[in-house]
């Protein structure tokens, strides 16, 4: 999954996102909740499901943590640093509670799954602990906690997809929304804690996904991003159907694209071993399916990929890149890369740098390896690359990505692209910010006659760039 807290060479729109919801109508709810989300887009989407459940219980969303009766933090366990950040925030919240004793503090998401007893019993940091498959039990847990009990539900489920819950969009620009299509992961990459914190893979009812996307379009949204840990293994058999009626990811993508040519469709994340030609052909067939594939490589060394249990080789990955280039010329490819995995040599690291050149990533999320308790790697291998070496290699990977991004963005100068306007640019209300099909951020001056609004498509001619932003003018 894309991780919003990672080092990323990219846009102004998504950096450091950590949201608290707006106060919709303070008078219509008796009590207020505040929620802060960390980690992948899936967590951000889950917070919107939590908001829907809490709204139904009479809690309205607030941006001000001081106003809240309920404070939630939706957590990420993917790297140690993510967990440290959450701990710090929980300590801040606990201090706040001293001045307002009735307030309840809850931990949601992946850390809840991992550290339930620690939070509740040893450190007494929180009142409520809820894992990613247990959000339906929030109303009960909140009322138990109000009565002074410590409330926990971290049961993982094989079925839960929250298919019937219409998420309440938090901090949305009204243009772009995330739609969760599946949960969990069966892949067991050896470095990754996600299969333990989010459980087994399950696909959400295709009809409910299409309805949610259609509703979003009817409300004025112009872009949906279909989310899953591994979208290419989406597989849904409706009602009493059989394998013959199964809906694949390619089928789903097509059905969402057919809602309207005005609705852009994105998806994330693709596992290189699972993305099929069917998906690539579907992308080619529909202009509104954005030409951007997030295809995490993790490492360019076959030996390391094997230790990582990624189930492909360097050459196999390169062939996948060739196939994308063949069927989808101009499609951007982006990646996740880990520096300094167990036993990584300098040669392995060079292989990562060279596969970055080969794949010509438009941007990347880059990390150094952080050992996670309970993972296959932690049990089987020694975390033997010294921290300074990990950091040095990560730095080289970041520099390589900066060069690749800049070279790629420079090629767009003089070209024209179709941009969906996200809103005002952060730098100036005289400028729009939007994204093109390749998910590159584009900034351009508003026209004086005020003809356009956010959510409009415009043709922009590119005249300048940095490594993370294109600049241009409407034509
Ligand atoms: N250490 C560093 N990076 C990790 N990722 C997952 N687990 C770890 C870990 N233990 C990265 C992978 C994944 C992304 C979401 O986070 O690159 O694709
Ligand atoms: Fe983790 Fe691998 Fe699953 Fe991604 S595909 S969530 S990296 S186990």
mmCIF file of N, CA and C in Angstrom, residues 293-421:
data_model
loop_
_atom_site.group_PDB
_atom_site.id
_atom_site.type_symbol
_atom_site.label_atom_id
_atom_site.label_comp_id
_atom_site.label_asym_id
_atom_site.label_seq_id
_atom_site.Cartn_x
_atom_site.Cartn_y
_atom_site.Cartn_z
ATOM 1 N N UNK A 293 0.637 3.133 -12.633
ATOM 2 C CA UNK A 293 0.593 1.847 -11.912
ATOM 3 C C UNK A 293 1.616 1.885 -10.786
ATOM 4 N N UNK A 294 1.120 1.653 -9.580
ATOM 5 C CA UNK A 294 2.031 1.553 -8.435
ATOM 6 C C UNK A 294 2.445 0.082 -8.321
ATOM 7 N N UNK A 295 3.696 -0.190 -8.646
ATOM 8 C CA UNK A 295 4.182 -1.566 -8.796
ATOM 9 C C UNK A 295 5.438 -1.762 -7.933
ATOM 10 N N UNK A 296 5.247 -1.887 -6.610
ATOM 11 C CA UNK A 296 6.415 -1.931 -5.723
ATOM 12 C C UNK A 296 7.407 -3.026 -6.091
ATOM 13 N N UNK A 297 8.662 -2.650 -6.245
ATOM 14 C CA UNK A 297 9.698 -3.635 -6.572
ATOM 15 C C UNK A 297 10.353 -4.167 -5.300
ATOM 16 N N UNK A 298 10.489 -3.314 -4.304
ATOM 17 C CA UNK A 298 11.123 -3.588 -2.994
ATOM 18 C C UNK A 298 12.640 -3.744 -3.088
ATOM 19 N N UNK A 299 13.121 -4.546 -4.065
ATOM 20 C CA UNK A 299 14.571 -4.692 -4.250
ATOM 21 C C UNK A 299 14.818 -5.089 -5.697
ATOM 22 N N UNK A 300 16.015 -4.779 -6.193
ATOM 23 C CA UNK A 300 16.359 -5.164 -7.570
ATOM 24 C C UNK A 300 17.201 -6.432 -7.624
ATOM 25 N N UNK A 301 17.453 -7.041 -6.476
ATOM 26 C CA UNK A 301 18.301 -8.235 -6.443
ATOM 27 C C UNK A 301 17.448 -9.492 -6.283
ATOM 28 N N UNK A 302 17.618 -10.427 -7.182
ATOM 29 C CA UNK A 302 16.821 -11.661 -7.129
ATOM 30 C C UNK A 302 17.027 -12.394 -5.807
ATOM 31 N N UNK A 303 18.272 -12.396 -5.332
ATOM 32 C CA UNK A 303 18.539 -13.094 -4.065
ATOM 33 C C UNK A 303 17.738 -12.453 -2.913
ATOM 34 N N UNK A 304 17.752 -11.121 -2.857
ATOM 35 C CA UNK A 304 17.008 -10.429 -1.792
ATOM 36 C C UNK A 304 15.494 -10.604 -1.985
ATOM 37 N N UNK A 305 15.053 -10.557 -3.237
ATOM 38 C CA UNK A 305 13.614 -10.743 -3.495
ATOM 39 C C UNK A 305 13.161 -12.108 -2.987
ATOM 40 N N UNK A 306 14.044 -13.101 -3.142
ATOM 41 C CA UNK A 306 13.685 -14.427 -2.630
ATOM 42 C C UNK A 306 13.591 -14.412 -1.109
ATOM 43 N N UNK A 307 14.553 -13.768 -0.466
ATOM 44 C CA UNK A 307 14.499 -13.684 1.002
ATOM 45 C C UNK A 307 13.262 -12.908 1.450
ATOM 46 N N UNK A 308 12.880 -11.950 0.635
ATOM 47 C CA UNK A 308 11.691 -11.156 0.963
ATOM 48 C C UNK A 308 10.395 -11.921 0.691
ATOM 49 N N UNK A 309 10.517 -13.051 0.030
ATOM 50 C CA UNK A 309 9.345 -13.863 -0.348
ATOM 51 C C UNK A 309 8.417 -13.108 -1.303
ATOM 52 N N UNK A 310 9.021 -12.376 -2.224
ATOM 53 C CA UNK A 310 8.199 -11.610 -3.165
ATOM 54 C C UNK A 310 7.726 -12.475 -4.345
ATOM 55 N N UNK A 311 8.311 -13.644 -4.508
ATOM 56 C CA UNK A 311 7.918 -14.642 -5.522
ATOM 57 C C UNK A 311 8.141 -14.208 -6.988
ATOM 58 N N UNK A 312 8.954 -13.190 -7.207
ATOM 59 C CA UNK A 312 9.382 -12.903 -8.587
ATOM 60 C C UNK A 312 10.878 -12.625 -8.565
ATOM 61 N N UNK A 313 11.482 -12.682 -9.753
ATOM 62 C CA UNK A 313 12.908 -12.362 -9.865
ATOM 63 C C UNK A 313 13.050 -10.967 -10.462
ATOM 64 N N UNK A 314 14.288 -10.496 -10.460
ATOM 65 C CA UNK A 314 14.599 -9.214 -11.108
ATOM 66 C C UNK A 314 14.137 -9.231 -12.567
ATOM 67 N N UNK A 315 14.477 -10.327 -13.272
ATOM 68 C CA UNK A 315 14.167 -10.402 -14.708
ATOM 69 C C UNK A 315 12.658 -10.434 -14.930
ATOM 70 N N UNK A 316 11.962 -11.157 -14.065
ATOM 71 C CA UNK A 316 10.512 -11.263 -14.195
ATOM 72 C C UNK A 316 9.878 -9.878 -14.029
ATOM 73 N N UNK A 317 10.360 -9.130 -13.054
ATOM 74 C CA UNK A 317 9.848 -7.776 -12.824
ATOM 75 C C UNK A 317 10.099 -6.903 -14.056
ATOM 76 N N UNK A 318 11.332 -7.029 -14.604
ATOM 77 C CA UNK A 318 11.659 -6.196 -15.773
ATOM 78 C C UNK A 318 10.741 -6.520 -16.956
ATOM 79 N N UNK A 319 10.414 -7.807 -17.097
ATOM 80 C CA UNK A 319 9.500 -8.193 -18.191
ATOM 81 C C UNK A 319 8.126 -7.568 -17.974
ATOM 82 N N UNK A 320 7.712 -7.490 -16.716
ATOM 83 C CA UNK A 320 6.417 -6.862 -16.415
ATOM 84 C C UNK A 320 6.450 -5.380 -16.817
ATOM 85 N N UNK A 321 7.571 -4.744 -16.526
ATOM 86 C CA UNK A 321 7.721 -3.333 -16.915
ATOM 87 C C UNK A 321 7.648 -3.221 -18.447
ATOM 88 N N UNK A 322 8.348 -4.146 -19.153
ATOM 89 C CA UNK A 322 8.316 -4.128 -20.626
ATOM 90 C C UNK A 322 6.879 -4.247 -21.135
ATOM 91 N N UNK A 323 6.131 -5.152 -20.496
ATOM 92 C CA UNK A 323 4.760 -5.407 -20.941
ATOM 93 C C UNK A 323 3.896 -4.150 -20.740
ATOM 94 N N UNK A 324 4.090 -3.489 -19.615
ATOM 95 C CA UNK A 324 3.327 -2.249 -19.362
ATOM 96 C C UNK A 324 3.679 -1.219 -20.440
ATOM 97 N N UNK A 325 4.973 -1.088 -20.723
ATOM 98 C CA UNK A 325 5.406 -0.114 -21.744
ATOM 99 C C UNK A 325 4.813 -0.458 -23.117
ATOM 100 N N UNK A 326 4.716 -1.776 -23.382
ATOM 101 C CA UNK A 326 4.211 -2.210 -24.689
ATOM 102 C C UNK A 326 2.709 -1.926 -24.825
ATOM 103 N N UNK A 327 1.941 -2.287 -23.773
ATOM 104 C CA UNK A 327 0.488 -2.149 -23.878
ATOM 105 C C UNK A 327 0.002 -0.750 -23.501
ATOM 106 N N UNK A 328 0.783 -0.043 -22.707
ATOM 107 C CA UNK A 328 0.336 1.270 -22.222
ATOM 108 C C UNK A 328 1.461 2.292 -22.362
ATOM 109 N N UNK A 329 1.796 2.677 -23.582
ATOM 110 C CA UNK A 329 2.876 3.647 -23.720
ATOM 111 C C UNK A 329 2.504 4.939 -22.962
ATOM 112 N N UNK A 330 3.455 5.503 -22.255
ATOM 113 C CA UNK A 330 3.167 6.749 -21.533
ATOM 114 C C UNK A 330 2.606 6.516 -20.139
ATOM 115 N N UNK A 331 2.416 5.256 -19.751
ATOM 116 C CA UNK A 331 1.903 4.981 -18.405
ATOM 117 C C UNK A 331 3.018 5.224 -17.394
ATOM 118 N N UNK A 332 2.716 5.907 -16.302
ATOM 119 C CA UNK A 332 3.768 6.078 -15.291
ATOM 120 C C UNK A 332 3.793 4.861 -14.371
ATOM 121 N N UNK A 333 5.003 4.518 -13.952
ATOM 122 C CA UNK A 333 5.159 3.405 -13.011
ATOM 123 C C UNK A 333 5.811 3.988 -11.758
ATOM 124 N N UNK A 334 5.269 3.624 -10.604
ATOM 125 C CA UNK A 334 5.824 4.109 -9.339
ATOM 126 C C UNK A 334 6.134 2.895 -8.469
ATOM 127 N N UNK A 335 6.891 3.127 -7.392
ATOM 128 C CA UNK A 335 7.383 1.956 -6.668
ATOM 129 C C UNK A 335 7.548 2.206 -5.179
ATOM 130 N N UNK A 336 7.672 1.097 -4.440
ATOM 131 C CA UNK A 336 8.139 1.121 -3.050
ATOM 132 C C UNK A 336 9.479 0.391 -3.045
ATOM 133 N N UNK A 337 10.431 0.930 -2.297
ATOM 134 C CA UNK A 337 11.775 0.333 -2.271
ATOM 135 C C UNK A 337 12.262 0.277 -0.827
ATOM 136 N N UNK A 338 12.851 -0.845 -0.486
ATOM 137 C CA UNK A 338 13.419 -0.997 0.866
ATOM 138 C C UNK A 338 14.937 -1.119 0.751
ATOM 139 N N UNK A 339 15.649 -0.262 1.487
ATOM 140 C CA UNK A 339 17.119 -0.329 1.506
ATOM 141 C C UNK A 339 17.563 -1.113 2.733
ATOM 142 N N UNK A 340 18.585 -1.935 2.544
ATOM 143 C CA UNK A 340 19.236 -2.567 3.699
ATOM 144 C C UNK A 340 18.468 -3.710 4.325
ATOM 145 N N UNK A 341 17.768 -4.491 3.491
ATOM 146 C CA UNK A 341 17.129 -5.705 4.031
ATOM 147 C C UNK A 341 18.225 -6.689 4.457
ATOM 148 N N UNK A 342 17.850 -7.631 5.293
ATOM 149 C CA UNK A 342 18.799 -8.610 5.864
ATOM 150 C C UNK A 342 19.743 -9.179 4.800
ATOM 151 N N UNK A 343 20.995 -9.180 5.083
ATOM 152 C CA UNK A 343 22.095 -9.717 4.251
ATOM 153 C C UNK A 343 22.369 -8.908 2.976
ATOM 154 N N UNK A 344 21.722 -7.784 2.776
ATOM 155 C CA UNK A 344 21.908 -7.024 1.533
ATOM 156 C C UNK A 344 23.376 -6.578 1.382
ATOM 157 N N UNK A 345 23.969 -6.913 0.250
ATOM 158 C CA UNK A 345 25.354 -6.502 -0.025
ATOM 159 C C UNK A 345 25.344 -5.241 -0.878
ATOM 160 N N UNK A 346 26.538 -4.693 -1.087
ATOM 161 C CA UNK A 346 26.597 -3.514 -1.934
ATOM 162 C C UNK A 346 26.148 -3.856 -3.361
ATOM 163 N N UNK A 347 26.475 -5.086 -3.804
ATOM 164 C CA UNK A 347 26.050 -5.491 -5.151
ATOM 165 C C UNK A 347 24.516 -5.544 -5.233
ATOM 166 N N UNK A 348 23.888 -6.096 -4.191
ATOM 167 C CA UNK A 348 22.408 -6.130 -4.179
ATOM 168 C C UNK A 348 21.859 -4.703 -4.281
ATOM 169 N N UNK A 349 22.481 -3.811 -3.542
ATOM 170 C CA UNK A 349 22.044 -2.407 -3.546
ATOM 171 C C UNK A 349 22.214 -1.806 -4.953
ATOM 172 N N UNK A 350 23.343 -2.116 -5.601
ATOM 173 C CA UNK A 350 23.549 -1.619 -6.971
ATOM 174 C C UNK A 350 22.456 -2.162 -7.891
ATOM 175 N N UNK A 351 22.050 -3.406 -7.649
ATOM 176 C CA UNK A 351 20.972 -4.002 -8.466
ATOM 177 C C UNK A 351 19.663 -3.219 -8.279
ATOM 178 N N UNK A 352 19.449 -2.735 -7.052
ATOM 179 C CA UNK A 352 18.239 -1.922 -6.821
ATOM 180 C C UNK A 352 18.338 -0.612 -7.598
ATOM 181 N N UNK A 353 19.510 0.021 -7.548
ATOM 182 C CA UNK A 353 19.669 1.294 -8.277
ATOM 183 C C UNK A 353 19.474 1.075 -9.778
ATOM 184 N N UNK A 354 19.987 -0.056 -10.276
ATOM 185 C CA UNK A 354 19.893 -0.244 -11.734
ATOM 186 C C UNK A 354 18.472 -0.615 -12.161
ATOM 187 N N UNK A 355 17.731 -1.307 -11.299
ATOM 188 C CA UNK A 355 16.341 -1.623 -11.706
ATOM 189 C C UNK A 355 15.488 -0.344 -11.654
ATOM 190 N N UNK A 356 15.887 0.593 -10.818
ATOM 191 C CA UNK A 356 15.179 1.883 -10.795
ATOM 192 C C UNK A 356 15.371 2.586 -12.144
ATOM 193 N N UNK A 357 16.617 2.537 -12.645
ATOM 194 C CA UNK A 357 16.881 3.128 -13.964
ATOM 195 C C UNK A 357 16.049 2.426 -15.025
ATOM 196 N N UNK A 358 16.050 1.099 -14.957
ATOM 197 C CA UNK A 358 15.348 0.322 -15.983
ATOM 198 C C UNK A 358 13.854 0.657 -15.972
ATOM 199 N N UNK A 359 13.289 0.741 -14.777
ATOM 200 C CA UNK A 359 11.832 0.940 -14.672
ATOM 201 C C UNK A 359 11.444 2.398 -14.827
ATOM 202 N N UNK A 360 12.428 3.279 -14.655
ATOM 203 C CA UNK A 360 12.199 4.710 -14.815
ATOM 204 C C UNK A 360 11.003 5.194 -13.991
ATOM 205 N N UNK A 361 11.055 4.929 -12.699
ATOM 206 C CA UNK A 361 9.932 5.294 -11.836
ATOM 207 C C UNK A 361 9.699 6.803 -11.852
ATOM 208 N N UNK A 362 8.416 7.149 -11.897
ATOM 209 C CA UNK A 362 8.069 8.568 -11.887
ATOM 210 C C UNK A 362 8.185 9.125 -10.463
ATOM 211 N N UNK A 363 7.828 8.321 -9.500
ATOM 212 C CA UNK A 363 8.152 8.644 -8.107
ATOM 213 C C UNK A 363 8.170 7.363 -7.297
ATOM 214 N N UNK A 364 8.676 7.482 -6.078
ATOM 215 C CA UNK A 364 8.804 6.277 -5.262
ATOM 216 C C UNK A 364 8.622 6.588 -3.795
ATOM 217 N N UNK A 365 8.209 5.574 -3.074
ATOM 218 C CA UNK A 365 8.182 5.630 -1.609
ATOM 219 C C UNK A 365 9.352 4.785 -1.144
ATOM 220 N N UNK A 366 10.237 5.397 -0.381
ATOM 221 C CA UNK A 366 11.514 4.737 -0.105
ATOM 222 C C UNK A 366 11.747 4.646 1.405
ATOM 223 N N UNK A 367 12.224 3.496 1.840
ATOM 224 C CA UNK A 367 12.374 3.245 3.276
ATOM 225 C C UNK A 367 13.672 2.506 3.526
ATOM 226 N N UNK A 368 14.179 2.602 4.743
ATOM 227 C CA UNK A 368 15.173 1.592 5.091
ATOM 228 C C UNK A 368 14.487 0.516 5.923
ATOM 229 N N UNK A 369 15.053 -0.672 5.873
ATOM 230 C CA UNK A 369 14.403 -1.820 6.506
ATOM 231 C C UNK A 369 14.289 -1.637 8.016
ATOM 232 N N UNK A 370 13.096 -1.925 8.510
ATOM 233 C CA UNK A 370 12.829 -1.822 9.940
ATOM 234 C C UNK A 370 12.249 -3.179 10.370
ATOM 235 N N UNK A 371 12.977 -3.871 11.217
ATOM 236 C CA UNK A 371 12.528 -5.215 11.599
ATOM 237 C C UNK A 371 11.246 -5.136 12.420
ATOM 238 N N UNK A 372 10.268 -5.951 12.056
ATOM 239 C CA UNK A 372 8.987 -5.944 12.766
ATOM 240 C C UNK A 372 8.775 -7.256 13.498
ATOM 241 N N UNK A 373 8.411 -7.178 14.765
ATOM 242 C CA UNK A 373 8.232 -8.393 15.559
ATOM 243 C C UNK A 373 7.179 -9.325 14.953
ATOM 244 N N UNK A 374 7.490 -10.597 14.922
ATOM 245 C CA UNK A 374 6.525 -11.598 14.452
ATOM 246 C C UNK A 374 6.595 -11.894 12.970
ATOM 247 N N UNK A 375 7.289 -11.053 12.198
ATOM 248 C CA UNK A 375 7.344 -11.304 10.754
ATOM 249 C C UNK A 375 8.294 -12.466 10.451
ATOM 250 N N UNK A 376 8.165 -12.993 9.243
ATOM 251 C CA UNK A 376 9.048 -14.093 8.840
ATOM 252 C C UNK A 376 10.506 -13.671 8.905
ATOM 253 N N UNK A 377 10.788 -12.468 8.448
ATOM 254 C CA UNK A 377 12.182 -12.007 8.437
ATOM 255 C C UNK A 377 12.733 -11.932 9.856
ATOM 256 N N UNK A 378 11.912 -11.477 10.767
ATOM 257 C CA UNK A 378 12.403 -11.354 12.151
ATOM 258 C C UNK A 378 12.707 -12.737 12.725
ATOM 259 N N UNK A 379 11.893 -13.720 12.336
ATOM 260 C CA UNK A 379 12.101 -15.054 12.893
ATOM 261 C C UNK A 379 13.256 -15.784 12.212
ATOM 262 N N UNK A 380 13.453 -15.492 10.896
ATOM 263 C CA UNK A 380 14.406 -16.315 10.152
ATOM 264 C C UNK A 380 15.766 -15.686 9.922
ATOM 265 N N UNK A 381 15.797 -14.360 9.784
ATOM 266 C CA UNK A 381 17.045 -13.722 9.342
ATOM 267 C C UNK A 381 17.531 -12.704 10.361
ATOM 268 N N UNK A 382 18.828 -12.453 10.244
ATOM 269 C CA UNK A 382 19.390 -11.441 11.129
ATOM 270 C C UNK A 382 19.324 -10.065 10.456
ATOM 271 N N UNK A 383 18.913 -9.088 11.217
ATOM 272 C CA UNK A 383 18.854 -7.716 10.701
ATOM 273 C C UNK A 383 20.287 -7.163 10.772
ATOM 274 N N UNK A 384 21.113 -7.571 9.780
ATOM 275 C CA UNK A 384 22.562 -7.420 9.948
ATOM 276 C C UNK A 384 23.184 -6.259 9.168
ATOM 277 N N UNK A 385 22.368 -5.462 8.494
ATOM 278 C CA UNK A 385 22.966 -4.304 7.802
ATOM 279 C C UNK A 385 22.991 -3.133 8.790
ATOM 280 N N UNK A 386 24.173 -2.596 9.089
ATOM 281 C CA UNK A 386 24.232 -1.520 10.084
ATOM 282 C C UNK A 386 23.380 -0.318 9.681
ATOM 283 N N UNK A 387 22.846 0.363 10.699
ATOM 284 C CA UNK A 387 21.938 1.484 10.445
ATOM 285 C C UNK A 387 22.564 2.538 9.527
ATOM 286 N N UNK A 388 23.844 2.843 9.750
ATOM 287 C CA UNK A 388 24.480 3.886 8.903
ATOM 288 C C UNK A 388 24.506 3.445 7.442
ATOM 289 N N UNK A 389 24.728 2.130 7.222
ATOM 290 C CA UNK A 389 24.757 1.632 5.839
ATOM 291 C C UNK A 389 23.347 1.707 5.232
ATOM 292 N N UNK A 390 22.364 1.323 6.039
ATOM 293 C CA UNK A 390 20.975 1.411 5.548
ATOM 294 C C UNK A 390 20.668 2.854 5.135
ATOM 295 N N UNK A 391 21.064 3.789 6.007
ATOM 296 C CA UNK A 391 20.741 5.200 5.745
ATOM 297 C C UNK A 391 21.470 5.704 4.510
ATOM 298 N N UNK A 392 22.730 5.292 4.379
ATOM 299 C CA UNK A 392 23.525 5.709 3.219
ATOM 300 C C UNK A 392 22.891 5.173 1.926
ATOM 301 N N UNK A 393 22.501 3.890 1.964
ATOM 302 C CA UNK A 393 21.891 3.311 0.747
ATOM 303 C C UNK A 393 20.553 3.979 0.440
ATOM 304 N N UNK A 394 19.783 4.247 1.494
ATOM 305 C CA UNK A 394 18.497 4.919 1.270
ATOM 306 C C UNK A 394 18.735 6.284 0.618
ATOM 307 N N UNK A 395 19.748 6.984 1.101
ATOM 308 C CA UNK A 395 20.065 8.294 0.541
ATOM 309 C C UNK A 395 20.385 8.188 -0.945
ATOM 310 N N UNK A 396 21.150 7.153 -1.294
ATOM 311 C CA UNK A 396 21.505 6.969 -2.717
ATOM 312 C C UNK A 396 20.257 6.652 -3.541
ATOM 313 N N UNK A 397 19.360 5.872 -2.947
ATOM 314 C CA UNK A 397 18.106 5.535 -3.654
ATOM 315 C C UNK A 397 17.267 6.798 -3.849
ATOM 316 N N UNK A 398 17.202 7.626 -2.817
ATOM 317 C CA UNK A 398 16.422 8.873 -2.923
ATOM 318 C C UNK A 398 17.029 9.782 -3.996
ATOM 319 N N UNK A 399 18.373 9.878 -3.982
ATOM 320 C CA UNK A 399 19.015 10.734 -5.003
ATOM 321 C C UNK A 399 18.750 10.211 -6.406
ATOM 322 N N UNK A 400 18.842 8.894 -6.550
ATOM 323 C CA UNK A 400 18.541 8.290 -7.872
ATOM 324 C C UNK A 400 17.109 8.634 -8.280
ATOM 325 N N UNK A 401 16.167 8.499 -7.334
ATOM 326 C CA UNK A 401 14.767 8.769 -7.670
ATOM 327 C C UNK A 401 14.567 10.239 -8.032
ATOM 328 N N UNK A 402 15.248 11.124 -7.308
ATOM 329 C CA UNK A 402 15.139 12.550 -7.637
ATOM 330 C C UNK A 402 15.578 12.810 -9.074
ATOM 331 N N UNK A 403 16.696 12.179 -9.455
ATOM 332 C CA UNK A 403 17.187 12.378 -10.833
ATOM 333 C C UNK A 403 16.190 11.838 -11.855
ATOM 334 N N UNK A 404 15.666 10.618 -11.562
ATOM 335 C CA UNK A 404 14.720 10.010 -12.513
ATOM 336 C C UNK A 404 13.466 10.869 -12.639
ATOM 337 N N UNK A 405 12.982 11.354 -11.480
ATOM 338 C CA UNK A 405 11.748 12.148 -11.509
ATOM 339 C C UNK A 405 11.973 13.422 -12.317
ATOM 340 N N UNK A 406 13.085 14.094 -12.042
ATOM 341 C CA UNK A 406 13.345 15.360 -12.737
ATOM 342 C C UNK A 406 13.449 15.131 -14.247
ATOM 343 N N UNK A 407 14.196 14.098 -14.639
ATOM 344 C CA UNK A 407 14.369 13.824 -16.075
ATOM 345 C C UNK A 407 13.014 13.528 -16.716
ATOM 346 N N UNK A 408 12.181 12.767 -15.998
ATOM 347 C CA UNK A 408 10.885 12.403 -16.553
ATOM 348 C C UNK A 408 9.972 13.627 -16.655
ATOM 349 N N UNK A 409 9.963 14.459 -15.618
ATOM 350 C CA UNK A 409 9.104 15.645 -15.627
ATOM 351 C C UNK A 409 9.556 16.620 -16.725
ATOM 352 N N UNK A 410 10.868 16.684 -16.928
ATOM 353 C CA UNK A 410 11.372 17.611 -17.965
ATOM 354 C C UNK A 410 10.844 17.229 -19.349
ATOM 355 N N UNK A 411 10.637 15.918 -19.549
ATOM 356 C CA UNK A 411 10.151 15.465 -20.867
ATOM 357 C C UNK A 411 8.749 15.988 -21.158
ATOM 358 N N UNK A 412 8.030 16.367 -20.092
ATOM 359 C CA UNK A 412 6.661 16.863 -20.291
ATOM 360 C C UNK A 412 6.619 18.320 -20.759
ATOM 361 N N UNK A 413 7.744 19.013 -20.632
ATOM 362 C CA UNK A 413 7.734 20.434 -21.020
ATOM 363 C C UNK A 413 7.443 20.538 -22.525
ATOM 364 N N UNK A 414 6.492 21.408 -22.841
ATOM 365 C CA UNK A 414 6.070 21.563 -24.237
ATOM 366 C C UNK A 414 4.867 20.685 -24.579
ATOM 367 N N UNK A 415 4.589 19.683 -23.738
ATOM 368 C CA UNK A 415 3.442 18.789 -23.995
ATOM 369 C C UNK A 415 2.168 19.365 -23.375
ATOM 370 N N UNK A 416 1.044 18.832 -23.849
ATOM 371 C CA UNK A 416 -0.240 19.232 -23.270
ATOM 372 C C UNK A 416 -0.850 18.035 -22.557
ATOM 373 N N UNK A 417 -1.447 18.276 -21.404
ATOM 374 C CA UNK A 417 -2.101 17.148 -20.731
ATOM 375 C C UNK A 417 -3.438 17.561 -20.139
ATOM 376 N N UNK A 418 -4.273 16.553 -19.948
ATOM 377 C CA UNK A 418 -5.598 16.797 -19.366
ATOM 378 C C UNK A 418 -5.458 16.743 -17.849
ATOM 379 N N UNK A 419 -5.910 17.804 -17.185
ATOM 380 C CA UNK A 419 -5.722 17.908 -15.736
ATOM 381 C C UNK A 419 -7.085 18.010 -15.054
ATOM 382 N N UNK A 420 -7.241 17.246 -13.988
ATOM 383 C CA UNK A 420 -8.436 17.376 -13.149
ATOM 384 C C UNK A 420 -8.090 18.352 -12.021
ATOM 385 N N UNK A 421 -8.862 19.425 -11.903
ATOM 386 C CA UNK A 421 -8.545 20.452 -10.896
ATOM 387 C C UNK A 421 -8.949 19.969 -9.502
#
